[in-house]
Amino acid sequence: MRTMIPTSFSSRFQGVISMNALRCYVSEFISTFFFVLAAVGSVMSSRKLMAGDVSGPFGVLIPAIANAFALSSSVYISWNVSGGHVNPAVTFGMAVAGRISVPTAMFYWTSQMIASVMACLVLKVTVVEQHVPIYKIAGEMTGFGASVLEGVLAFVLVYTVFTANDPRRGLPLAVGPIFIGFVAGANVLAAGPFSGGSMNPACAFGSAMVYGSFKNQAVYWVGPLLGGATAALVYDNVVVPAEDDRGSSTGDAIGV
């Protein structure tokens, strides 16, 4: 028994740092970088187009469209490499469901967080007349209420990811990312004026890091992570229980 523990640990560690795993981390970095650049950049763009007044409908519509298009594209380009997570809440849900290992999830998180910070830094350096926007809670909402709302939004998003990633549905490769983008855009339209409609802890972290304020940052971590984990458990154990002959999903590519 004593000789099996180091062997198991070594095997698991080698799987996390294998060449295939490194490709997945790079893929997550690239796709998350692109998504955050478009999502945060769209807010800056709408602010520019509307002379700083983003309280009108276009202040929500433009970011919602950008989120939908950017997330669809970002998920698609990494779909067959890393599973197209682009979001720590999705990664957390996959880990809770046992589709990837915890060490792998931690490396995914690291790639996503670094990519988000880098994307926001690019925006800060290139758009010198504006500061990088951060997610804020509306005055009529409490921190708890915003966290619950972000959790519900993340539940819907991660549930859609699990549905699109289910090989039993037989969906073409390009269809799943489109629906994931659609639900993200709809969530921003529904909750953007209240909690910001982040659903993505990495995106919220990157903009907060570059802006220099972590106020209410817990809202954008606790809610989405719990929502993502709940969605994973509900999908895999209640709505669509796993079958014995179920094939491996794309997200299982580097599970160790």
XYZ file of C-alpha atoms in Angstrom:
256
model
C 0.000 0.000 0.000
C 2.825 2.400 0.813
C 4.398 1.934 -2.614
C 1.123 2.671 -4.414
C 0.639 6.185 -3.026
C 3.747 7.799 -4.584
C 3.122 5.951 -7.857
C -0.463 7.199 -8.055
C 0.573 10.741 -7.173
C 3.369 10.713 -9.736
C 1.065 9.393 -12.449
C -1.559 12.014 -11.687
C 1.035 14.812 -11.664
C 2.511 13.658 -14.976
C -0.950 13.775 -16.535
C -1.426 17.365 -15.421
C 1.855 18.526 -16.963
C 1.795 16.370 -20.091
C 2.111 17.904 -23.558
C -1.579 17.312 -24.177
C -2.429 19.110 -20.932
C -0.183 22.052 -21.816
C -1.996 22.403 -25.142
C -5.251 22.609 -23.226
C -3.929 25.330 -20.905
C -2.675 27.369 -23.862
C -6.017 26.895 -25.600
C -7.873 28.134 -22.516
C -5.544 31.133 -22.316
C -6.139 32.119 -25.945
C -9.912 31.670 -25.872
C -10.332 33.447 -22.515
C -8.083 36.306 -23.657
C -10.210 36.817 -26.759
C -13.469 36.661 -24.833
C -12.428 39.112 -22.103
C -10.949 41.496 -24.655
C -14.270 41.592 -26.503
C -16.541 41.556 -23.435
C -14.763 44.314 -21.506
C -13.825 46.176 -24.669
C -17.478 46.326 -25.747
C -18.337 48.268 -22.583
C -15.579 50.737 -23.357
C -16.780 50.961 -26.950
C -20.376 51.670 -25.936
C -19.132 54.321 -23.517
C -17.234 55.976 -26.365
C -20.163 55.838 -28.790
C -22.600 57.287 -26.251
C -20.249 59.966 -24.919
C -19.914 58.312 -21.524
C -23.646 57.836 -20.886
C -24.172 54.060 -20.726
C -27.460 54.230 -18.836
C -29.543 53.860 -21.997
C -30.592 50.580 -23.645
C -27.587 50.498 -25.960
C -25.332 50.465 -22.908
C -26.610 46.932 -22.269
C -27.395 45.843 -25.820
C -23.882 46.356 -27.183
C -22.135 44.331 -24.444
C -24.812 41.618 -24.686
C -24.242 41.185 -28.415
C -20.475 41.243 -27.920
C -20.702 38.636 -25.158
C -22.827 36.348 -27.327
C -20.575 36.557 -30.379
C -17.296 36.474 -28.450
C -18.253 33.548 -26.228
C -19.547 31.515 -29.172
C -16.293 32.082 -31.031
C -14.079 31.538 -27.976
C -15.762 28.266 -27.060
C -15.624 27.079 -30.665
C -11.887 27.660 -31.134
C -11.020 25.643 -28.022
C -13.913 23.172 -28.073
C -11.970 20.155 -29.366
C -8.779 20.967 -27.445
C -9.618 21.956 -23.878
C -13.403 21.652 -23.919
C -13.919 25.399 -24.383
C -14.479 26.343 -20.739
C -13.428 30.041 -20.937
C -14.892 30.455 -17.451
C -13.813 29.246 -13.988
C -17.463 28.497 -13.183
C -17.614 26.045 -16.091
C -14.310 24.499 -15.034
C -15.545 24.184 -11.451
C -18.717 22.478 -12.657
C -16.691 20.037 -14.741
C -14.500 19.247 -11.724
C -17.512 18.738 -9.448
C -19.026 16.397 -12.037
C -15.769 14.437 -12.194
C -15.120 15.224 -15.861
C -11.733 16.765 -15.112
C -9.461 16.370 -12.117
C -9.009 19.022 -9.433
C -5.327 19.641 -10.321
C -6.309 20.089 -13.966
C -9.050 22.511 -12.950
C -6.544 24.579 -10.986
C -4.304 24.899 -14.034
C -7.341 25.848 -16.133
C -8.181 28.550 -13.597
C -4.625 29.863 -13.704
C -4.696 30.105 -17.500
C -8.078 31.835 -17.467
C -7.097 34.352 -14.789
C -3.803 35.289 -16.427
C -5.532 35.638 -19.796
C -8.178 37.935 -18.308
C -5.595 40.192 -16.670
C -3.562 40.336 -19.879
C -6.619 41.233 -21.971
C -7.565 44.046 -19.588
C -3.978 45.288 -19.579
C -4.061 45.475 -23.380
C -7.230 47.559 -23.187
C -5.720 49.837 -20.557
C -2.551 50.432 -22.567
C -4.225 50.936 -25.928
C -7.308 52.937 -24.893
C -5.578 55.618 -22.865
C -8.555 57.959 -22.555
C -10.700 55.458 -20.646
C -10.239 53.318 -17.576
C -11.000 49.613 -17.710
C -14.581 49.152 -16.449
C -15.388 46.840 -13.560
C -18.576 45.003 -12.687
C -20.760 46.923 -10.260
C -23.891 46.229 -8.256
C -26.889 48.491 -8.767
C -27.908 50.677 -5.852
C -31.217 48.858 -5.408
C -29.496 45.492 -4.920
C -27.646 44.004 -1.964
C -24.444 42.020 -2.254
C -26.341 38.863 -1.347
C -28.997 39.526 -3.962
C -26.387 40.195 -6.634
C -24.543 36.992 -5.706
C -27.765 34.977 -5.976
C -28.527 36.564 -9.345
C -25.037 35.841 -10.663
C -25.388 32.285 -9.384
C -28.644 31.776 -11.266
C -27.120 33.191 -14.442
C -24.103 30.895 -14.078
C -26.414 27.931 -13.475
C -28.175 28.592 -16.782
C -24.874 29.062 -18.605
C -23.143 25.969 -17.204
C -26.265 23.841 -17.689
C -26.250 24.907 -21.341
C -22.563 23.991 -21.593
C -23.248 20.510 -20.214
C -26.156 20.078 -22.605
C -24.135 21.217 -25.611
C -21.216 18.999 -24.552
C -23.305 15.834 -24.220
C -22.276 13.358 -26.963
C -25.627 11.597 -26.687
C -27.283 14.561 -28.396
C -25.187 14.087 -31.505
C -24.924 17.821 -32.171
C -22.519 19.092 -34.858
C -19.372 20.748 -33.538
C -20.441 24.296 -34.429
C -23.937 24.133 -32.914
C -23.061 23.842 -29.218
C -20.941 27.019 -28.982
C -23.675 29.004 -30.729
C -26.266 28.122 -28.094
C -23.770 28.814 -25.317
C -23.209 32.286 -26.761
C -26.943 32.872 -27.082
C -27.621 32.148 -23.420
C -24.703 34.346 -22.335
C -26.044 37.264 -24.368
C -29.543 36.748 -22.978
C -28.184 36.708 -19.425
C -26.372 40.012 -19.959
C -29.577 41.564 -21.294
C -31.505 40.270 -18.277
C -29.082 41.177 -15.496
C -26.602 43.663 -16.913
C -28.173 46.733 -15.267
C -28.395 44.996 -11.880
C -25.249 42.933 -11.268
C -23.362 43.431 -14.518
C -24.175 39.973 -15.851
C -20.628 38.699 -15.415
C -21.181 34.947 -14.886
C -17.408 34.677 -15.253
C -15.116 35.073 -12.210
C -12.036 35.396 -14.408
C -13.511 38.295 -16.357
C -14.506 40.084 -13.156
C -11.095 39.419 -11.599
C -9.108 40.677 -14.584
C -10.950 43.975 -14.847
C -10.806 44.501 -11.072
C -7.079 43.762 -10.982
C -6.265 46.256 -13.727
C -8.700 48.865 -12.397
C -7.308 48.481 -8.899
C -10.484 47.793 -6.929
C -11.798 44.475 -5.633
C -15.005 45.841 -4.131
C -17.793 43.224 -4.151
C -15.449 40.785 -5.884
C -16.848 37.922 -3.779
C -20.206 38.392 -5.538
C -18.637 37.379 -8.834
C -16.945 34.314 -7.375
C -19.294 32.786 -4.820
C -22.457 33.060 -6.904
C -21.093 31.743 -10.236
C -19.084 28.915 -8.651
C -22.055 27.668 -6.648
C -24.334 28.071 -9.646
C -21.921 26.178 -11.891
C -21.507 23.348 -9.395
C -25.269 23.055 -8.922
C -25.844 22.943 -12.672
C -23.287 20.150 -13.038
C -24.855 18.073 -10.271
C -28.396 18.603 -11.522
C -27.559 17.734 -15.114
C -25.440 14.663 -14.408
C -27.454 13.212 -11.526
C -31.040 14.364 -11.886
C -32.058 15.423 -15.382
C -29.726 13.360 -17.564
C -28.059 10.668 -15.425
C -24.892 9.173 -16.871
C -25.274 5.800 -18.577
C -22.844 2.927 -18.387
C -22.121 3.141 -22.123
C -21.793 6.902 -22.168
C -18.850 8.111 -24.224
C -16.274 10.598 -23.001
C -17.076 14.259 -23.590
C -14.643 16.776 -25.025
C -13.976 18.142 -21.562
C -12.604 14.760 -20.514
C -9.627 15.048 -22.822
C -7.076 15.640 -20.065
C -8.924 14.455 -16.989
C -6.515 12.664 -14.659
